[in-house]
Backbone as CSV, one residue per row, in Angstrom:
resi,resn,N_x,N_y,N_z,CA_x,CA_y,CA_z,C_x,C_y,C_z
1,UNK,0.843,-1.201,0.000,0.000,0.000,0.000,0.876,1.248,0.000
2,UNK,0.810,2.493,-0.880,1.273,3.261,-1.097,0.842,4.367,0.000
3,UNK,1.585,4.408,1.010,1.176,5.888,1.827,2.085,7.422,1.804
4,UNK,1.071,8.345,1.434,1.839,9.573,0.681,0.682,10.677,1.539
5,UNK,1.539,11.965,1.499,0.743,12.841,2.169,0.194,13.374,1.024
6,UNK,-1.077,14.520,1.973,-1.229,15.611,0.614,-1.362,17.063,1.512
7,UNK,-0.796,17.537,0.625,-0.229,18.911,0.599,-0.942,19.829,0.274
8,UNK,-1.712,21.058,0.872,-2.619,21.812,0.467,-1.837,23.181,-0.090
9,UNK,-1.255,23.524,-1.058,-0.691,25.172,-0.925,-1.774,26.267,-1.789
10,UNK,-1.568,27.354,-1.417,-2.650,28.594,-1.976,-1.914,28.676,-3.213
11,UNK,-3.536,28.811,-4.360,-3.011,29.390,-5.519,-3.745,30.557,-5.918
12,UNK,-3.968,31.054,-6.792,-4.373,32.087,-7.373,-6.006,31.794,-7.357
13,UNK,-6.603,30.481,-7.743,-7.878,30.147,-7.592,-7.923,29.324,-6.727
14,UNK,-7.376,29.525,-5.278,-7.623,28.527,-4.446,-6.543,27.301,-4.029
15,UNK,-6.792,26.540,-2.888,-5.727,25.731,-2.949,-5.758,25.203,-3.532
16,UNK,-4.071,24.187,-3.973,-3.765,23.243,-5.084,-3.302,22.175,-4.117
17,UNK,-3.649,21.126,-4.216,-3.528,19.746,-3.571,-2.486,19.204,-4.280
18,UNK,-1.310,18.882,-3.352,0.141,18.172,-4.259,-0.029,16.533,-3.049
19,UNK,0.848,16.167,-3.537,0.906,14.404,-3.056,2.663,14.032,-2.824
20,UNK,3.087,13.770,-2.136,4.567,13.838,-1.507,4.299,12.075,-0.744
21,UNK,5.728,11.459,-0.948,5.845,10.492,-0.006,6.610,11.123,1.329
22,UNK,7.238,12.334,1.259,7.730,12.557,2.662,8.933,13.758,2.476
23,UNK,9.329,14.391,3.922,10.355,15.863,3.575,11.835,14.533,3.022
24,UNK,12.318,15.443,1.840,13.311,15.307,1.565,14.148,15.892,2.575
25,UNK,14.232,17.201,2.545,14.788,18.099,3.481,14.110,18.335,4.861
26,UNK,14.458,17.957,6.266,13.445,18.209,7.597,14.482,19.635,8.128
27,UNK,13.535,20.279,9.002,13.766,20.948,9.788,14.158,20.350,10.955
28,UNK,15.372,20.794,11.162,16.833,19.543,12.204,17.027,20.697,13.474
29,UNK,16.826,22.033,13.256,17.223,23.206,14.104,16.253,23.760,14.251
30,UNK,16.134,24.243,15.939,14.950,24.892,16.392,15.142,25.702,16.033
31,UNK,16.294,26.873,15.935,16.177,28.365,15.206,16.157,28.367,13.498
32,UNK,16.834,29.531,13.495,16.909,29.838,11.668,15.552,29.566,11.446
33,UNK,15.560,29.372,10.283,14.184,29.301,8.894,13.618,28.046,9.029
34,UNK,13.966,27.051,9.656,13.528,25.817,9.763,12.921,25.539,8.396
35,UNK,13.459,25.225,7.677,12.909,24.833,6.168,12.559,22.990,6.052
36,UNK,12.017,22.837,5.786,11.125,21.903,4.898,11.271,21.688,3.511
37,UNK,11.260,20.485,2.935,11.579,20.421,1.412,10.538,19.316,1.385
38,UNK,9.913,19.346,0.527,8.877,18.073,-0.348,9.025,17.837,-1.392
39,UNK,9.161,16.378,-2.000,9.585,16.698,-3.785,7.958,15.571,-3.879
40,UNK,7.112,16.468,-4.665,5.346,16.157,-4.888,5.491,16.119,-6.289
41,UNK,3.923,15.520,-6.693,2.960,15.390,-7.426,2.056,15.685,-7.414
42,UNK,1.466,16.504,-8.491,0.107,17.342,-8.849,-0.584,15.817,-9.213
43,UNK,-0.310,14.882,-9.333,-1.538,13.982,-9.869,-1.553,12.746,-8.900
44,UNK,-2.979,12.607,-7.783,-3.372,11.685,-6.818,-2.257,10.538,-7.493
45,UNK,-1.563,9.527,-6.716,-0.565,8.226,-6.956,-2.308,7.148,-6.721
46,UNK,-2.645,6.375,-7.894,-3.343,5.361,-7.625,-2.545,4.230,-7.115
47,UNK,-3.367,2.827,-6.950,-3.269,1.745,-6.002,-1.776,1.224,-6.809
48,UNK,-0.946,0.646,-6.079,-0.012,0.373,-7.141,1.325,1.719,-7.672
49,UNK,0.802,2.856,-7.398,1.522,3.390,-8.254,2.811,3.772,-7.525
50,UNK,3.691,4.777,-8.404,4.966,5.795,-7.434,4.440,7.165,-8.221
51,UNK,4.738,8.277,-6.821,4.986,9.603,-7.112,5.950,9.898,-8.092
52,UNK,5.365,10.218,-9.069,6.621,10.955,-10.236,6.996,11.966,-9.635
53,UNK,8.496,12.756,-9.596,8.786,13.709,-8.514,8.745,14.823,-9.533
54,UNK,7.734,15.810,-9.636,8.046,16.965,-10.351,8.017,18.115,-10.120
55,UNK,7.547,18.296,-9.101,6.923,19.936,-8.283,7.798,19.393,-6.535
56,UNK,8.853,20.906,-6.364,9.372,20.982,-5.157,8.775,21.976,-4.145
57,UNK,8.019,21.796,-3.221,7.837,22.475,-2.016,8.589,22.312,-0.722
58,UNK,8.532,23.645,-0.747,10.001,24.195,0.412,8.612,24.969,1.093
59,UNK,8.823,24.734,2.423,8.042,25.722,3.588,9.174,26.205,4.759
60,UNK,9.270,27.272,4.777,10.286,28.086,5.831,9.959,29.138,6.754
61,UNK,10.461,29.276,7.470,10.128,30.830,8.256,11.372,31.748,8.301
62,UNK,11.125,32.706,6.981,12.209,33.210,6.793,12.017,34.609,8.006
63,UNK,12.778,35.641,8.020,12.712,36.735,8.387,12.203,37.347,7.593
64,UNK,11.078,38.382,8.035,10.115,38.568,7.277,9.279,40.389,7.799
65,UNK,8.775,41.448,7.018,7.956,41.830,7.620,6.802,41.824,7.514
66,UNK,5.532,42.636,8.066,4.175,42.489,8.459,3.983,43.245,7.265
67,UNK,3.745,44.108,6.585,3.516,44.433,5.530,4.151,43.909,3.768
68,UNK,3.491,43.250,3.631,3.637,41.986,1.968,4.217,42.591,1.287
69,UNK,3.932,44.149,0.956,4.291,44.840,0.037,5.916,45.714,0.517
70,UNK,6.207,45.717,1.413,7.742,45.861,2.410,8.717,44.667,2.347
71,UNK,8.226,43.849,1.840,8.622,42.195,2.429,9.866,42.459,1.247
72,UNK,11.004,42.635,0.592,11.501,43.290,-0.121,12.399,41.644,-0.517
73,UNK,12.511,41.087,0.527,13.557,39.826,0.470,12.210,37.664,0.337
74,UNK,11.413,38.725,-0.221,10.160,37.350,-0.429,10.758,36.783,-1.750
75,UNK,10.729,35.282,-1.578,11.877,34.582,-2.488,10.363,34.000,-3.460
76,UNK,9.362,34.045,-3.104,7.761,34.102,-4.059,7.991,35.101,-5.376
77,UNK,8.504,36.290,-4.392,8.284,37.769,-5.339,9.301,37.118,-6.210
78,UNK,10.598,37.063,-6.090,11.729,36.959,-6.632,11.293,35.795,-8.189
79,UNK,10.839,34.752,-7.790,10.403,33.729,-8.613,9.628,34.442,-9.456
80,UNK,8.981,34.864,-9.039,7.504,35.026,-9.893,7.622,36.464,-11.479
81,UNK,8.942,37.450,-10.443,10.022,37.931,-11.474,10.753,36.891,-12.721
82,UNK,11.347,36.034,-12.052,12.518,35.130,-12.644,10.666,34.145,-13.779
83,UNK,10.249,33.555,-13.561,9.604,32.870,-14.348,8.926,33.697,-15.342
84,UNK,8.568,35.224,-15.509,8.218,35.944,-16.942,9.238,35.921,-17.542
85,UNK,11.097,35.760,-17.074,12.345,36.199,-17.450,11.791,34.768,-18.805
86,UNK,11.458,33.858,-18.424,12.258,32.268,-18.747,11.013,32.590,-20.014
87,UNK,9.934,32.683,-19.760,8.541,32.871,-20.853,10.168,33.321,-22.434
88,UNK,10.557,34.197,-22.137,11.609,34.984,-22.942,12.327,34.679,-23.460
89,UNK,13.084,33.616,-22.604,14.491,33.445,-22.617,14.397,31.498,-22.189
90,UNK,13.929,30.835,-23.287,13.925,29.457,-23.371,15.042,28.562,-23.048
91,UNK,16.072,28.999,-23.652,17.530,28.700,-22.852,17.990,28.590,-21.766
92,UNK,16.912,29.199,-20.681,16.979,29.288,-19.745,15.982,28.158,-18.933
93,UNK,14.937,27.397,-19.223,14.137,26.823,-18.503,14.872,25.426,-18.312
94,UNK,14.987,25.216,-17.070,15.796,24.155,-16.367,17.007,24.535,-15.903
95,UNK,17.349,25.748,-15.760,18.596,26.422,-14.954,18.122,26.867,-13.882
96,UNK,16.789,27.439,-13.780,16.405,28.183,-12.447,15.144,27.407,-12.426
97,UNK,14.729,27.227,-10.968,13.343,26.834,-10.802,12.016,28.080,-11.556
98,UNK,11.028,27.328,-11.432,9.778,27.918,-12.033,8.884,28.036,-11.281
99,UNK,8.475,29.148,-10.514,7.482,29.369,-9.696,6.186,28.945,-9.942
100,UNK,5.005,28.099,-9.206,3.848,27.682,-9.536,2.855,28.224,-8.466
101,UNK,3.047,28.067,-7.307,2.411,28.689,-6.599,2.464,28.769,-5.279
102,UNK,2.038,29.730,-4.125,2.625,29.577,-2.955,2.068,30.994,-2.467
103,UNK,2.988,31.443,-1.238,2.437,32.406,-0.152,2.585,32.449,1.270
104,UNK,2.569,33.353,2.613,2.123,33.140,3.202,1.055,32.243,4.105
105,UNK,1.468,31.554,4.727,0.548,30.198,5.110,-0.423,30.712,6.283
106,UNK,-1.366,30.111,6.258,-3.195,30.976,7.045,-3.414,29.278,7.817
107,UNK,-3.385,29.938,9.325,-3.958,28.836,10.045,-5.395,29.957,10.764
108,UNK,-6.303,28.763,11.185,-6.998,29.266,11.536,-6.696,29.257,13.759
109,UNK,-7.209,30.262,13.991,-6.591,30.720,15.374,-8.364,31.341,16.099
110,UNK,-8.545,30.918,17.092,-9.453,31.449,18.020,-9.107,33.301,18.750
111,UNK,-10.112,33.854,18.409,-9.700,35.634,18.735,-10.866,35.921,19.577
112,UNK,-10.651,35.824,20.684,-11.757,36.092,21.599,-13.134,35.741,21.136
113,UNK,-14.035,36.601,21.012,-15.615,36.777,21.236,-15.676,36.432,19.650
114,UNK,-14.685,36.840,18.618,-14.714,36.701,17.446,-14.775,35.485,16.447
115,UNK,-14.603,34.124,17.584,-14.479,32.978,17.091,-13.389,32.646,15.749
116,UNK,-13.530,32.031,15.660,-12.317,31.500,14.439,-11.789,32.411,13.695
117,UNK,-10.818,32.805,13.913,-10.061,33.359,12.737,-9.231,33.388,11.813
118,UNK,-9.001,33.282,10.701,-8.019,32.821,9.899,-6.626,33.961,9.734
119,UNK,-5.553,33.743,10.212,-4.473,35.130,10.546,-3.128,33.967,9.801
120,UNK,-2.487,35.397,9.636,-0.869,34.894,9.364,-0.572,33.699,9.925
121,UNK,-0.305,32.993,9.541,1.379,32.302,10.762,2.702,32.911,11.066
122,UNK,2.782,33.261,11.840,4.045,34.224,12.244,4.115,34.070,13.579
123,UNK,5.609,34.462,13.788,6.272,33.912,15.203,5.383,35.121,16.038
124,UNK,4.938,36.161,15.777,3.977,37.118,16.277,2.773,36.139,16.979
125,UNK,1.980,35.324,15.798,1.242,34.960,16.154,0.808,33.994,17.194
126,UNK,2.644,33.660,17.645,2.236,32.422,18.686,3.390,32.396,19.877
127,UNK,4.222,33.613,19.600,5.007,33.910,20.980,4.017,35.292,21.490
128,UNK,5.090,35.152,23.133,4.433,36.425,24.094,4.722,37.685,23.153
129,UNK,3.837,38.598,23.839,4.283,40.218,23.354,6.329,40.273,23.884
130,UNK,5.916,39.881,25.020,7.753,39.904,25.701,8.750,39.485,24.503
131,UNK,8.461,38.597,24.404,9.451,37.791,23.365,9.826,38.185,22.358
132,UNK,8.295,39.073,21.504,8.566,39.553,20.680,9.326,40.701,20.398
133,UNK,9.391,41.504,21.268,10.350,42.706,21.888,10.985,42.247,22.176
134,UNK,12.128,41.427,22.667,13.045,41.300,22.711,13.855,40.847,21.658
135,UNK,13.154,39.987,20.478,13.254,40.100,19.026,13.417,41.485,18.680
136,UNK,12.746,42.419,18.265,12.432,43.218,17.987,14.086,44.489,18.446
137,UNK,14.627,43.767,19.231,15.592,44.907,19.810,17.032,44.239,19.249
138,UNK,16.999,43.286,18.677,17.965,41.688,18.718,18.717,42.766,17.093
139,UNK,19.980,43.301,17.139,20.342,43.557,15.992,21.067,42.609,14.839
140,UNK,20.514,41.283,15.195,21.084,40.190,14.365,19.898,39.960,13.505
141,UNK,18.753,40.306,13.773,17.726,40.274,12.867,17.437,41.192,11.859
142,UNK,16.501,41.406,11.016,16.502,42.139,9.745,14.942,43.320,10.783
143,UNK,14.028,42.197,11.370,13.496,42.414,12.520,12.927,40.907,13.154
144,UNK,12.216,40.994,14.166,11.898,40.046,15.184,10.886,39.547,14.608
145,UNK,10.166,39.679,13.356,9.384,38.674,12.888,9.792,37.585,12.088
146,UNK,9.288,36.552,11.832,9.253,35.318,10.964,8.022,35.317,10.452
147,UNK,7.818,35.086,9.176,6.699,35.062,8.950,6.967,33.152,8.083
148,UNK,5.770,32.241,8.275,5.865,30.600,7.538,5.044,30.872,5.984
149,UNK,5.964,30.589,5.372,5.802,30.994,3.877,5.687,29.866,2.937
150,UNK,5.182,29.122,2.071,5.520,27.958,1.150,5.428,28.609,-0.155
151,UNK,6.657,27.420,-0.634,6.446,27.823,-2.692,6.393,26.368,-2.875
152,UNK,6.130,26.357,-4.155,6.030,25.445,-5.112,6.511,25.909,-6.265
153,UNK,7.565,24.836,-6.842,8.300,25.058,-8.087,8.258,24.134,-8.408
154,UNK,8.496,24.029,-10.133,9.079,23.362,-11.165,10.529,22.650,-11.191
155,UNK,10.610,22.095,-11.330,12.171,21.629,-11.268,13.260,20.983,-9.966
156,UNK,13.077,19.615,-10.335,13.469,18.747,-9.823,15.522,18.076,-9.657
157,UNK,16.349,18.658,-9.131,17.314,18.198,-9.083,18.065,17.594,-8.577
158,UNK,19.159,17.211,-8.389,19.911,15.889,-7.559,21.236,17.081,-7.435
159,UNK,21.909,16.681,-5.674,22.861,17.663,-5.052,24.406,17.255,-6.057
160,UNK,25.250,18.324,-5.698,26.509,18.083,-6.375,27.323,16.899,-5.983
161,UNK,27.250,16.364,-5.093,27.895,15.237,-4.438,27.654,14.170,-5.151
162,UNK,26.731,14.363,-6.127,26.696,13.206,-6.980,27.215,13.175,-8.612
163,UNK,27.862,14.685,-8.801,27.921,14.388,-9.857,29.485,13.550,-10.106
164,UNK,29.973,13.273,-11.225,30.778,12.144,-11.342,32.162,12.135,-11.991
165,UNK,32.155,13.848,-12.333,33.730,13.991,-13.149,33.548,15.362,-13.098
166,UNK,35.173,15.835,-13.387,35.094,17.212,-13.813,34.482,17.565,-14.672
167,UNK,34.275,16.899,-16.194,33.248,17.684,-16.985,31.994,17.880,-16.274
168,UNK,31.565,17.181,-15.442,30.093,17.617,-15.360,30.121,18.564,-14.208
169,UNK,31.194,18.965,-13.418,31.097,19.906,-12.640,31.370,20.928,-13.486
170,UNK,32.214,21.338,-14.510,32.166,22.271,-15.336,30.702,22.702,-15.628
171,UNK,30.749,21.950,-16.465,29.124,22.230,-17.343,27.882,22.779,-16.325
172,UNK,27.710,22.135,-15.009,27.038,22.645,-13.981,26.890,23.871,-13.560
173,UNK,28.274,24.127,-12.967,28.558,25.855,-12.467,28.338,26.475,-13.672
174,UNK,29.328,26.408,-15.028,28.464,27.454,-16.046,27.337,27.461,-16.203
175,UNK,26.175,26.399,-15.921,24.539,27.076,-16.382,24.285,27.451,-15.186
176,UNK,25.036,27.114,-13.788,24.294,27.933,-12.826,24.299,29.223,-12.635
177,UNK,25.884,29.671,-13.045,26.661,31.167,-13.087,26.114,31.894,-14.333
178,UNK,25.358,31.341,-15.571,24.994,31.982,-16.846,23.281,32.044,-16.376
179,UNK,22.404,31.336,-15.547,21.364,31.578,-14.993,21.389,32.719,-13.858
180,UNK,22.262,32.784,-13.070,22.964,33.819,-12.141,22.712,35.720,-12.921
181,UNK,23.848,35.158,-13.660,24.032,36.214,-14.491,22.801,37.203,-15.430
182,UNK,21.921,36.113,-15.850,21.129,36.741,-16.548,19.840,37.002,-15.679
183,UNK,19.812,36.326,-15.117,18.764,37.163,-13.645,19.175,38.176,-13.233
184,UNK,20.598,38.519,-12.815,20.608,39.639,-12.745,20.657,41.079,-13.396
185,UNK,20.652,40.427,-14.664,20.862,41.587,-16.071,19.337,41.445,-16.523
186,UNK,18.477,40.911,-16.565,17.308,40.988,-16.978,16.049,41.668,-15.749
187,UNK,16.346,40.903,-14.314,15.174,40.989,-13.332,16.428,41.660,-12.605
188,UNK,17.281,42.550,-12.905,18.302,42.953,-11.316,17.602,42.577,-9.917
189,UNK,18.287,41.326,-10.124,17.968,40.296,-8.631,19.364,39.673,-8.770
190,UNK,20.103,40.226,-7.151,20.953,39.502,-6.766,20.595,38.749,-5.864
191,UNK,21.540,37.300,-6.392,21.236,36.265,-5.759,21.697,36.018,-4.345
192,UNK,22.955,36.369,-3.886,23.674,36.747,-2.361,23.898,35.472,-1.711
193,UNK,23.501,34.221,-2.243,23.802,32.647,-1.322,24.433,31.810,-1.886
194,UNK,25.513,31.953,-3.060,25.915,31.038,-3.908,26.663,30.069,-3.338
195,UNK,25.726,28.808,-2.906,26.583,27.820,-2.035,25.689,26.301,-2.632
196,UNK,26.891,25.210,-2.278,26.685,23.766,-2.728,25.506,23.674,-2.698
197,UNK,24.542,24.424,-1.655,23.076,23.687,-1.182,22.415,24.557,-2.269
198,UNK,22.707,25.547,-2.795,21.699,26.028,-3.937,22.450,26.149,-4.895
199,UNK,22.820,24.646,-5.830,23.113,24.732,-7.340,22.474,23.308,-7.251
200,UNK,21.985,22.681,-8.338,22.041,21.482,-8.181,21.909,20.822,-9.734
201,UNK,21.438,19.822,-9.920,21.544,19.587,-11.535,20.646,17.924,-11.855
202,UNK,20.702,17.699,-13.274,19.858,17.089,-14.080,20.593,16.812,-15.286
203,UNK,19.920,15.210,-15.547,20.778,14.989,-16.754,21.751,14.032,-16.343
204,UNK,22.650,13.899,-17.053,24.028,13.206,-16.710,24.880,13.184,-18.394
205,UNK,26.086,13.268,-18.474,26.687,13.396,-19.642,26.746,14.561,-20.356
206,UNK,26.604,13.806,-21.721,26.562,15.655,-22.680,24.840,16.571,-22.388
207,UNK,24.195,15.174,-21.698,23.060,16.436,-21.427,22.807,16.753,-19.965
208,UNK,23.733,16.689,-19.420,23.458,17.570,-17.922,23.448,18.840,-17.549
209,UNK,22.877,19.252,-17.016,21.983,20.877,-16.653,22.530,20.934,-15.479
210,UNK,23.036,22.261,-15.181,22.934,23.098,-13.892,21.766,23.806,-13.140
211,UNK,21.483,23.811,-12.402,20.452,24.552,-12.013,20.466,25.613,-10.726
212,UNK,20.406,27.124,-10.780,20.738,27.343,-9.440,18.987,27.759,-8.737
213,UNK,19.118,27.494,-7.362,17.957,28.213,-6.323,18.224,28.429,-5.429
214,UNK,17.286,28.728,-4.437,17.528,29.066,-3.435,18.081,30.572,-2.944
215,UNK,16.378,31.309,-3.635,16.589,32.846,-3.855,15.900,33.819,-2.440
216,UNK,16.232,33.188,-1.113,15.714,33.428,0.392,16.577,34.944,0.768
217,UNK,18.249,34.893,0.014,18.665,35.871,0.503,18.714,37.486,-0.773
218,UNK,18.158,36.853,-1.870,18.503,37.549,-3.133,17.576,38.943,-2.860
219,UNK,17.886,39.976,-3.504,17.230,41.645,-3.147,17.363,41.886,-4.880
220,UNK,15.933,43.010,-5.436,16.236,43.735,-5.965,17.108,44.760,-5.782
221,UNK,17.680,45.143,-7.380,19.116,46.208,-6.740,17.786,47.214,-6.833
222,UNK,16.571,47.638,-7.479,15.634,48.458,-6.868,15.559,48.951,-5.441
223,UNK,15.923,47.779,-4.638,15.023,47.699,-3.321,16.827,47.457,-2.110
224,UNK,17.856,47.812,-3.104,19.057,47.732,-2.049,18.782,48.571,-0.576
225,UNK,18.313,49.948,-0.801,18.387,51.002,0.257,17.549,50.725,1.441
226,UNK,16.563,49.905,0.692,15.718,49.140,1.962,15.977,48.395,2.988
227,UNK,17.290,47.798,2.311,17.530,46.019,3.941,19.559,46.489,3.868
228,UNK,19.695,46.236,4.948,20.993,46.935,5.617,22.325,46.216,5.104
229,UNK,23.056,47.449,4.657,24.350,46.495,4.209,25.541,46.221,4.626
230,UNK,25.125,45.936,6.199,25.988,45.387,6.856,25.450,43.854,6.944
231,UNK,24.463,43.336,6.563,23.959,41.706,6.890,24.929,41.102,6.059
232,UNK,25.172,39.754,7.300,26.543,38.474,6.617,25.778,37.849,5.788
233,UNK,25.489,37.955,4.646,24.352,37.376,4.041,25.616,36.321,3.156
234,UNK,25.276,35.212,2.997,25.629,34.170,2.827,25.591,32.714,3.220
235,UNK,25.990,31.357,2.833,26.480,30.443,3.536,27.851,30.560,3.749
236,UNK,28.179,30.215,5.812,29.611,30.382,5.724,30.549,30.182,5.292
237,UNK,30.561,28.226,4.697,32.028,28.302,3.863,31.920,28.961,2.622
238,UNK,31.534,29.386,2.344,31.018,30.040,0.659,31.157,31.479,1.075
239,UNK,31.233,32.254,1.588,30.915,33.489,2.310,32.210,34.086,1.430
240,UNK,31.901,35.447,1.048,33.410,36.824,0.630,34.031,36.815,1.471
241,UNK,35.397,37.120,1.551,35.923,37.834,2.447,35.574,39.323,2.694
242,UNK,34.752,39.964,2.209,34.137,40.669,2.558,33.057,40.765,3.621
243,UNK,32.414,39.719,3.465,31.318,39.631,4.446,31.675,38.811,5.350
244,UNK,32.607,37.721,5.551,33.298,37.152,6.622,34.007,38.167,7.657
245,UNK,34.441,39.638,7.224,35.308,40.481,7.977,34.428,41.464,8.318
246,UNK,32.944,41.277,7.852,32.008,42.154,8.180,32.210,43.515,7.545
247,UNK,32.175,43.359,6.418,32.863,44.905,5.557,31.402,45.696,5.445
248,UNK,31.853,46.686,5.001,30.322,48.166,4.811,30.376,47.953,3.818
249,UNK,31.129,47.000,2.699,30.578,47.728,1.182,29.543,46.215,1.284
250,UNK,28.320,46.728,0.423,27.366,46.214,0.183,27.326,44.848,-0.929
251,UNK,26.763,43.788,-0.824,26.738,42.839,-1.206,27.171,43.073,-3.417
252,UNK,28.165,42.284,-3.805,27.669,42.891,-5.447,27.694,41.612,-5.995
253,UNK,27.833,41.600,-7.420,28.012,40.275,-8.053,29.413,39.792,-7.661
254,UNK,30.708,40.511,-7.728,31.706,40.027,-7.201,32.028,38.734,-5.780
255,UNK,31.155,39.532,-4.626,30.852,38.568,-3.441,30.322,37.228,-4.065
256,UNK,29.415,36.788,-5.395,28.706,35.831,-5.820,29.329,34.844,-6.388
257,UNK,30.453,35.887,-7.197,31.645,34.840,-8.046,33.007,34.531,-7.224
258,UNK,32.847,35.491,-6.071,34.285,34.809,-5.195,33.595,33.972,-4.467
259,UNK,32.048,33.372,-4.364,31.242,32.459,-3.832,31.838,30.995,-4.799
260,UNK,31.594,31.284,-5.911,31.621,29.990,-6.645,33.190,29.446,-6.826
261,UNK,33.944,30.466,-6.555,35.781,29.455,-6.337,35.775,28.931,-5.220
262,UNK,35.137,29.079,-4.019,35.405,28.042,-2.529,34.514,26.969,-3.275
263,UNK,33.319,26.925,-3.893,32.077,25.758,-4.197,33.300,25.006,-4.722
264,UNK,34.286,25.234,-5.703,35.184,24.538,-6.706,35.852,23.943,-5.720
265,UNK,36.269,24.530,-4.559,37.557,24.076,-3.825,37.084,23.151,-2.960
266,UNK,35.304,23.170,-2.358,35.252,22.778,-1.874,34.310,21.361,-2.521
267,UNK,34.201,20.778,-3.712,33.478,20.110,-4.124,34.898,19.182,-4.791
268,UNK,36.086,19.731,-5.245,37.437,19.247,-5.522,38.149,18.811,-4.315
269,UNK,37.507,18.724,-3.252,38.497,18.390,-1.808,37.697,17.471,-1.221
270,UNK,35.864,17.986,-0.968,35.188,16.881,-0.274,34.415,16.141,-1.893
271,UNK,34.185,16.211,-2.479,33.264,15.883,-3.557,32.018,16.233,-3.975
């Protein structure tokens, strides 16, 4: 007997019901983003069957604010940019994920006299006022909220640890660094996390694909003046020496590509 969850996420007309045998990725740490990974199916698995893996849902609690339209670092927004890019630019579909649908996640919560209410999920919504002020004062945060967010994307890949020669680590980093690149020359969206855990790939041989994601820390250069440029924004071994020494100059593409020579050094040393 085939036992598989199902997955409710918001779409544009309502929720979309996906089908998952289980998190690829669990949430292992009580702090940070506690992320979640599901690799689903849009189509019920009958008696007998297997989940074809084609649609990835990631649920996190990134740092976040209370106003949607402020939210400047929403990796939804970012996608939903990047997937009109790809409508364009065909060369591009299977380098970057493809946004399908997602949002802010709505539990329903009891409000006094008001009975049921359907509100955010946010660390607001379920720590003390105390707590939250003391968040709120914490200068390691962007601020003291979290808000629990899910996407759903297109595009299914396998981590670098598997791939099997230098050519195919070549071929990888260039479509991830030429997907990189043209996101940021088309949607100016820097990406700011270029690390092992967000490149990944498809294929094998002369037809293997790079793929990069994992757009949680990426900013419009629109929207730089908004979020502070002193944040270590990175993964640590992957990190600039810039942002490892805590420098004032602000995140650029440079920090992204002195990202991808440690990925080399460090995928040529551990695998």
């Amino acid at each position: 007997r085939l036992r598989y969850y199902e997955i409710n996420v918001g779409g544009e007309d309502g929720p979309i019901t996906y089908y998952s045998k289980g998190a690829v990725i669990s949430a292992e740490r009580l702090f940070g983003r506690h992320t979640r990974c599901f690799i689903a199916s849009i189509a019920k698995p009958g008696h007998g069957a297997t989940i074809e893996p084609e649609i990835f849902i990631k649920y996190a609690w990134p740092e976040a604010t209370e106003d949607v339209d402020a939210d400047y670092r929403d990796e939804g927004r970012h996608l939903q940019k990047i997937a009109k890019m790809i409508k364009a630019e065909p060369d591009l579909d299977g380098k970057c994920p493809r946004y399908q649908s997602g949002g802010r996640v709505m539990i329903n919560r009891r409000a006094g006299n008001e009975g049921i209410k359907a509100v955010e999920d946010t660390s607001r919504s379920i720590l003390s006022d105390g707590i939250c002020q003391q968040l709120d004062d914490d200068q390691d945060f962007v601020n003291g909220l979290r808000v629990h967010k899910t996407i759903c994307m297109k595009g299914v890949g396998k981590p670098l640890k598997e791939l099997e020669n230098v050519f195919e680590v070549i071929c990888v980093m260039a479509d991830a660094m030429e997907c990189h690149w043209e996101i940021y020359q088309r949607c100016k969206i820097l990406h700011r996390d270029i690390s092992t855990n967000n490149i990944l790939f498809s294929g094998c041989g002369s037809k293997i694909k790079g793929m990069l994601i994992g757009f949680d820390h990426a900013i419009c250069e629109d929207d730089k003046d908004a979020v502070r440029h002193f944040e270590r924004t990175g993964t640590l071994p992957f990190r600039s020496i810039n942002k490892l020494e805590g420098g004032k100059l602000e995140h650029s593409l440079l920090d992204d590509w002195e990202s991808l020579i440690y990925i080399l050094c460090w995928v040529g040393t551990y695998g």
